[in-house]
């Protein structure tokens, strides 16, 4: 019997759902749709099943990388602030639909597994992946094994505390978490604090927001910094300092050989994100500095993780 190697990957995001068909070497075909947020908890797995069928092949196994927090024992997305409904079952509806093994993992944990099998982490035993996106998260391979934690949500690096006395409040309610400074959604809050006592007259940022810093977005900040606007450059440098502390915390805790970086904020601004981390990290390190680079898998890193997860199920 010929072994069926139609591995299927699913990347569940708050904004988009992506599915792919692939083999041991690459993604063969992929699809993306806006996430169904209107049809209750059953709408999401129904949408995924339809998208998988549109790939045109019988899956051998399905690996899912998803926004969290997850309930991995139930194979479901748990109580997430990203949906109006709680507890979205994923594994059992897909198993019922396709009658193949299905496994779900937190998206960043999936991503680092993808990096390990398909990307820059091949052959490495200690590897870390960081996503700088709407949120900020990470995944780790430790001594050759994916780090999962008791509920499958380790390591939540976005919620490492940089300053407990900070006035910045994280989406989780805590003060001074790394994500509250540097994620795409929160970066404008940090920028407003940084710019509070600066004279912005004549600068590009104030022009872009029509005089109202409440309208500032992280895209505007990076766009203005690319045009060398001095206030935006200042913000990008300060954000880079906070990221350097966060990356140093990872190195000191996990001692990886390599850290790869992905997520929309980093993928759209690779030099402005990774440059300041490389320049600022050394003064916070006790462990030997690892290589730090953008993921070569780009925006597909979670899909590659899904393929790698599916492959291990067969
Ligand atoms: Zn937090």
Short mmCIF file of C-alpha atoms and ligand atoms in Angstrom, two decimals:
data_model
loop_
_atom_site.label_atom_id
_atom_site.label_comp_id
_atom_site.label_asym_id
_atom_site.label_seq_id
_atom_site.Cartn_x
_atom_site.Cartn_y
_atom_site.Cartn_z
CA UNK A 1 0.00 0.00 0.00
CA UNK A 2 1.30 3.45 -0.89
CA UNK A 3 1.50 5.67 2.16
CA UNK A 4 -0.80 8.66 1.86
CA UNK A 5 1.34 11.75 2.47
CA UNK A 6 -1.38 14.35 2.08
CA UNK A 7 -0.62 16.28 5.24
CA UNK A 8 -3.03 19.08 5.98
CA UNK A 9 -2.16 22.17 8.04
CA UNK A 10 -4.58 24.67 9.57
CA UNK A 11 -3.65 28.10 10.95
CA UNK A 12 -6.50 29.59 13.01
CA UNK A 13 -6.17 33.32 13.58
CA UNK A 14 -8.63 35.86 14.93
CA UNK A 15 -8.69 37.56 11.52
CA UNK A 16 -7.93 34.79 9.02
CA UNK A 17 -8.07 31.04 8.77
CA UNK A 18 -5.50 29.44 6.46
CA UNK A 19 -5.24 25.84 5.34
CA UNK A 20 -2.54 24.08 3.34
CA UNK A 21 -1.76 20.75 1.78
CA UNK A 22 1.86 19.68 1.83
CA UNK A 23 4.45 16.94 2.00
CA UNK A 24 7.78 16.37 3.76
CA UNK A 25 9.44 19.17 1.79
CA UNK A 26 6.98 21.94 1.14
CA UNK A 27 3.50 23.47 1.02
CA UNK A 28 1.83 22.40 -2.24
CA UNK A 29 -1.38 24.43 -2.13
CA UNK A 30 -2.88 26.84 0.40
CA UNK A 31 -6.04 28.85 0.96
CA UNK A 32 -6.98 31.77 3.19
CA UNK A 33 -10.35 33.17 4.28
CA UNK A 34 -11.60 35.70 6.82
CA UNK A 35 -12.41 33.84 10.05
CA UNK A 36 -16.13 33.10 10.48
CA UNK A 37 -16.97 35.02 13.64
CA UNK A 38 -20.73 35.15 13.11
CA UNK A 39 -21.97 31.55 13.26
CA UNK A 40 -21.14 30.56 16.81
CA UNK A 41 -18.57 28.02 17.99
CA UNK A 42 -19.65 25.45 15.34
CA UNK A 43 -19.09 27.91 12.48
CA UNK A 44 -15.30 27.82 12.80
CA UNK A 45 -14.76 24.03 12.45
CA UNK A 46 -17.40 23.94 9.68
CA UNK A 47 -15.48 26.62 7.79
CA UNK A 48 -12.19 24.74 8.26
CA UNK A 49 -13.72 21.47 6.98
CA UNK A 50 -15.03 23.21 3.87
CA UNK A 51 -11.66 24.85 3.22
CA UNK A 52 -9.83 21.52 3.64
CA UNK A 53 -12.17 19.87 1.16
CA UNK A 54 -11.44 22.66 -1.33
CA UNK A 55 -7.76 21.58 -1.31
CA UNK A 56 -8.84 18.61 -3.43
CA UNK A 57 -7.12 15.71 -1.63
CA UNK A 58 -8.04 13.21 1.07
CA UNK A 59 -6.00 14.21 4.14
CA UNK A 60 -3.85 11.60 5.91
CA UNK A 61 -3.67 13.71 9.07
CA UNK A 62 -4.48 17.26 10.15
CA UNK A 63 -2.21 19.48 12.26
CA UNK A 64 -3.69 22.70 13.65
CA UNK A 65 -1.90 25.78 14.97
CA UNK A 66 -4.33 28.15 16.69
CA UNK A 67 -4.68 31.32 18.67
CA UNK A 68 -5.05 30.49 22.32
CA UNK A 69 -5.51 29.96 25.07
CA UNK A 70 -6.23 26.34 24.22
CA UNK A 71 -7.85 23.52 26.04
CA UNK A 72 -5.63 20.83 24.49
CA UNK A 73 -7.29 18.02 26.47
CA UNK A 74 -10.64 18.91 24.88
CA UNK A 75 -9.01 19.75 21.53
CA UNK A 76 -10.66 23.15 21.63
CA UNK A 77 -9.98 26.85 21.72
CA UNK A 78 -10.75 27.91 25.28
CA UNK A 79 -11.90 31.23 26.61
CA UNK A 80 -10.38 33.66 24.14
CA UNK A 81 -10.86 37.41 24.03
CA UNK A 82 -10.78 37.17 20.21
CA UNK A 83 -14.25 35.65 19.78
CA UNK A 84 -17.65 36.59 21.13
CA UNK A 85 -18.23 32.93 22.04
CA UNK A 86 -16.28 30.68 24.39
CA UNK A 87 -14.93 27.18 23.83
CA UNK A 88 -14.66 26.41 20.12
CA UNK A 89 -14.29 22.65 19.51
CA UNK A 90 -11.80 21.89 16.74
CA UNK A 91 -10.38 18.36 17.04
CA UNK A 92 -13.55 16.27 17.38
CA UNK A 93 -15.55 17.95 14.56
CA UNK A 94 -12.59 17.56 12.16
CA UNK A 95 -12.04 13.94 13.23
CA UNK A 96 -15.74 13.29 12.65
CA UNK A 97 -15.60 14.90 9.23
CA UNK A 98 -12.44 13.28 7.82
CA UNK A 99 -11.86 10.20 10.05
CA UNK A 100 -8.10 10.91 10.35
CA UNK A 101 -5.84 11.86 13.29
CA UNK A 102 -6.11 15.55 14.25
CA UNK A 103 -4.01 17.50 16.73
CA UNK A 104 -4.19 21.14 17.86
CA UNK A 105 -1.39 23.25 19.28
CA UNK A 106 -0.93 26.86 20.26
CA UNK A 107 0.15 28.76 17.10
CA UNK A 108 3.57 29.77 18.40
CA UNK A 109 4.34 26.22 19.51
CA UNK A 110 3.28 25.02 16.06
CA UNK A 111 5.49 27.68 14.46
CA UNK A 112 8.64 26.60 16.28
CA UNK A 113 7.96 22.97 15.30
CA UNK A 114 7.62 24.15 11.69
CA UNK A 115 10.89 26.07 11.99
CA UNK A 116 12.54 22.96 13.41
CA UNK A 117 11.43 20.67 10.58
CA UNK A 118 11.27 22.98 7.53
CA UNK A 119 13.06 26.21 8.38
CA UNK A 120 16.22 27.67 9.87
CA UNK A 121 16.08 25.41 12.92
CA UNK A 122 16.71 22.12 11.12
CA UNK A 123 19.11 19.96 13.10
CA UNK A 124 19.12 22.23 16.16
CA UNK A 125 18.17 20.97 19.63
CA UNK A 126 17.51 24.36 21.24
CA UNK A 127 15.49 26.80 19.23
CA UNK A 128 13.12 29.67 19.97
CA UNK A 129 10.55 31.38 17.75
CA UNK A 130 9.12 34.83 18.53
CA UNK A 131 6.10 36.36 16.80
CA UNK A 132 5.73 40.12 16.88
CA UNK A 133 2.24 40.62 15.54
CA UNK A 134 -1.05 42.02 16.88
CA UNK A 135 0.06 40.15 20.01
CA UNK A 136 3.47 38.91 21.07
CA UNK A 137 4.20 35.22 21.62
CA UNK A 138 6.80 32.52 21.43
CA UNK A 139 7.51 28.84 21.08
CA UNK A 140 10.48 26.76 22.18
CA UNK A 141 12.26 23.55 21.27
CA UNK A 142 14.17 22.56 24.42
CA UNK A 143 16.79 19.80 24.22
CA UNK A 144 15.12 18.51 21.06
CA UNK A 145 11.52 18.54 22.35
CA UNK A 146 8.75 21.11 21.93
CA UNK A 147 8.02 22.83 25.23
CA UNK A 148 4.29 22.59 25.89
CA UNK A 149 3.53 23.17 29.56
CA UNK A 150 0.71 21.66 31.61
CA UNK A 151 -2.06 23.21 29.47
CA UNK A 152 -0.17 23.54 26.19
CA UNK A 153 0.28 27.30 26.52
CA UNK A 154 3.96 27.63 27.49
CA UNK A 155 5.96 29.82 26.97
CA UNK A 156 3.76 32.95 27.16
CA UNK A 157 6.65 35.35 26.66
CA UNK A 158 4.41 38.32 25.80
CA UNK A 159 3.37 38.31 29.45
CA UNK A 160 6.86 38.45 30.92
CA UNK A 161 7.03 41.56 33.05
CA UNK A 162 9.44 44.30 31.95
CA UNK A 163 8.34 46.84 34.59
CA UNK A 164 5.71 46.08 37.28
CA UNK A 165 5.32 49.81 37.98
CA UNK A 166 4.64 50.70 34.35
CA UNK A 167 1.51 52.65 33.54
CA UNK A 168 1.07 50.44 30.46
CA UNK A 169 -1.64 47.85 31.06
CA UNK A 170 -1.51 44.61 29.08
CA UNK A 171 -4.61 43.08 27.45
CA UNK A 172 -4.49 40.48 30.23
CA UNK A 173 -4.86 43.20 32.88
CA UNK A 174 -1.30 43.16 34.26
CA UNK A 175 1.01 46.14 34.32
CA UNK A 176 4.21 46.36 32.31
CA UNK A 177 4.07 43.09 30.38
CA UNK A 178 6.36 42.96 27.32
CA UNK A 179 3.33 42.74 24.99
CA UNK A 180 1.95 45.99 26.45
CA UNK A 181 4.99 47.79 25.02
CA UNK A 182 5.79 46.08 21.75
CA UNK A 183 2.88 44.20 20.13
CA UNK A 184 1.26 45.75 17.07
CA UNK A 185 -1.93 46.49 19.01
CA UNK A 186 -0.19 48.05 22.02
CA UNK A 187 2.79 49.82 20.48
CA UNK A 188 0.78 53.04 19.88
CA UNK A 189 0.03 53.21 23.64
CA UNK A 190 3.73 53.05 24.41
CA UNK A 191 4.45 55.59 21.66
CA UNK A 192 1.98 58.07 23.18
CA UNK A 193 3.80 57.87 26.52
CA UNK A 194 7.19 58.27 24.84
CA UNK A 195 6.00 61.27 22.82
CA UNK A 196 4.17 62.96 25.69
CA UNK A 197 6.89 65.47 26.49
CA UNK A 198 8.29 65.98 23.01
CA UNK A 199 7.59 68.90 20.70
CA UNK A 200 6.05 67.16 17.69
CA UNK A 201 5.46 70.37 15.70
CA UNK A 202 6.37 70.02 12.04
CA UNK A 203 6.93 66.25 12.37
CA UNK A 204 5.41 63.65 10.10
CA UNK A 205 3.60 61.70 12.86
CA UNK A 206 1.36 64.58 13.85
CA UNK A 207 0.52 65.13 10.18
CA UNK A 208 -0.36 61.48 9.66
CA UNK A 209 -2.83 61.45 12.56
CA UNK A 210 -4.31 64.86 11.73
CA UNK A 211 -3.12 66.25 15.05
CA UNK A 212 -4.75 63.49 17.14
CA UNK A 213 -2.26 60.98 18.57
CA UNK A 214 -5.25 58.83 19.60
CA UNK A 215 -5.36 57.78 15.93
CA UNK A 216 -1.76 56.56 15.89
CA UNK A 217 -1.16 53.02 14.60
CA UNK A 218 1.97 50.91 14.64
CA UNK A 219 1.96 50.93 10.81
CA UNK A 220 2.14 54.75 10.84
CA UNK A 221 5.06 54.71 13.27
CA UNK A 222 7.13 52.36 11.12
CA UNK A 223 6.16 54.17 7.92
CA UNK A 224 7.27 57.51 9.38
CA UNK A 225 10.46 55.95 10.73
CA UNK A 226 11.28 54.65 7.24
CA UNK A 227 11.06 58.29 6.10
CA UNK A 228 13.49 59.20 8.92
CA UNK A 229 10.93 61.23 10.91
CA UNK A 230 12.89 61.89 14.11
CA UNK A 231 10.00 61.24 16.53
CA UNK A 232 9.10 57.94 14.85
CA UNK A 233 12.76 56.89 14.80
CA UNK A 234 12.93 57.67 18.52
CA UNK A 235 9.85 55.48 19.19
CA UNK A 236 11.23 52.61 17.07
CA UNK A 237 14.55 52.80 18.97
CA UNK A 238 12.79 52.74 22.38
CA UNK A 239 10.57 49.83 21.28
CA UNK A 240 13.76 48.09 20.16
CA UNK A 241 15.25 48.58 23.63
CA UNK A 242 12.22 46.91 25.22
CA UNK A 243 12.41 44.06 22.67
CA UNK A 244 16.12 43.65 23.44
CA UNK A 245 15.26 43.13 27.13
CA UNK A 246 12.56 40.61 26.17
CA UNK A 247 14.90 38.69 23.88
CA UNK A 248 17.62 38.72 26.55
CA UNK A 249 15.12 37.22 29.01
CA UNK A 250 14.48 34.41 26.51
CA UNK A 251 18.20 33.76 26.06
CA UNK A 252 18.84 33.79 29.79
CA UNK A 253 15.95 31.41 30.50
CA UNK A 254 16.15 29.01 27.53
CA UNK A 255 19.74 29.28 26.21
CA UNK A 256 18.72 28.63 22.57
CA UNK A 257 21.15 28.24 19.66
CA UNK A 258 18.91 30.28 17.40
CA UNK A 259 15.96 32.67 17.73
CA UNK A 260 13.84 33.20 14.63
CA UNK A 261 11.39 36.09 14.37
CA UNK A 262 8.08 36.32 12.51
CA UNK A 263 4.65 37.95 12.79
CA UNK A 264 3.32 40.85 10.74
CA UNK A 265 5.07 43.66 12.64
CA UNK A 266 8.48 42.00 12.18
CA UNK A 267 7.83 40.69 8.64
CA UNK A 268 6.82 44.17 7.45
CA UNK A 269 9.75 45.92 9.17
CA UNK A 270 12.52 43.34 9.54
CA UNK A 271 15.50 45.68 9.90
CA UNK A 272 13.77 48.15 12.23
CA UNK A 273 12.62 45.32 14.49
CA UNK A 274 15.59 42.94 14.53
CA UNK A 275 18.37 45.56 14.21
CA UNK A 276 17.79 47.21 17.60
CA UNK A 277 17.46 43.79 19.27
CA UNK A 278 20.85 42.69 17.90
CA UNK A 279 22.37 46.02 18.96
CA UNK A 280 20.86 46.15 22.44
CA UNK A 281 20.77 42.60 23.72
CA UNK A 282 24.35 42.08 24.90
CA UNK A 283 24.16 44.30 27.97
CA UNK A 284 21.35 42.14 29.41
CA UNK A 285 22.83 38.70 28.76
CA UNK A 286 24.42 36.14 31.03
CA UNK A 287 24.14 33.25 28.55
CA UNK A 288 26.10 33.22 25.28
CA UNK A 289 24.31 35.18 22.59
CA UNK A 290 22.57 33.04 19.94
CA UNK A 291 21.96 33.89 16.32
CA UNK A 292 18.84 36.08 15.85
CA UNK A 293 17.22 36.15 12.40
CA UNK A 294 13.93 36.54 10.56
CA UNK A 295 12.17 33.24 9.90
CA UNK A 296 12.79 32.08 6.32
CA UNK A 297 9.24 30.60 6.39
CA UNK A 298 7.67 34.08 6.55
CA UNK A 299 3.92 34.26 7.06
CA UNK A 300 3.61 30.49 6.43
CA UNK A 301 5.52 29.47 9.56
CA UNK A 302 2.39 28.29 11.45
CA UNK A 303 1.21 26.35 8.39
CA UNK A 304 4.58 24.59 8.22
CA UNK A 305 4.11 23.81 11.90
CA UNK A 306 0.70 22.29 11.11
CA UNK A 307 2.29 20.09 8.43
CA UNK A 308 5.02 18.98 10.85
CA UNK A 309 2.40 18.15 13.50
CA UNK A 310 0.30 16.22 10.96
CA UNK A 311 3.34 14.28 9.77
CA UNK A 312 4.08 13.09 13.30
CA UNK A 313 0.51 11.75 13.61
CA UNK A 314 0.80 9.30 10.69
ZN1 LIG B 1 -0.10 40.36 29.80
#
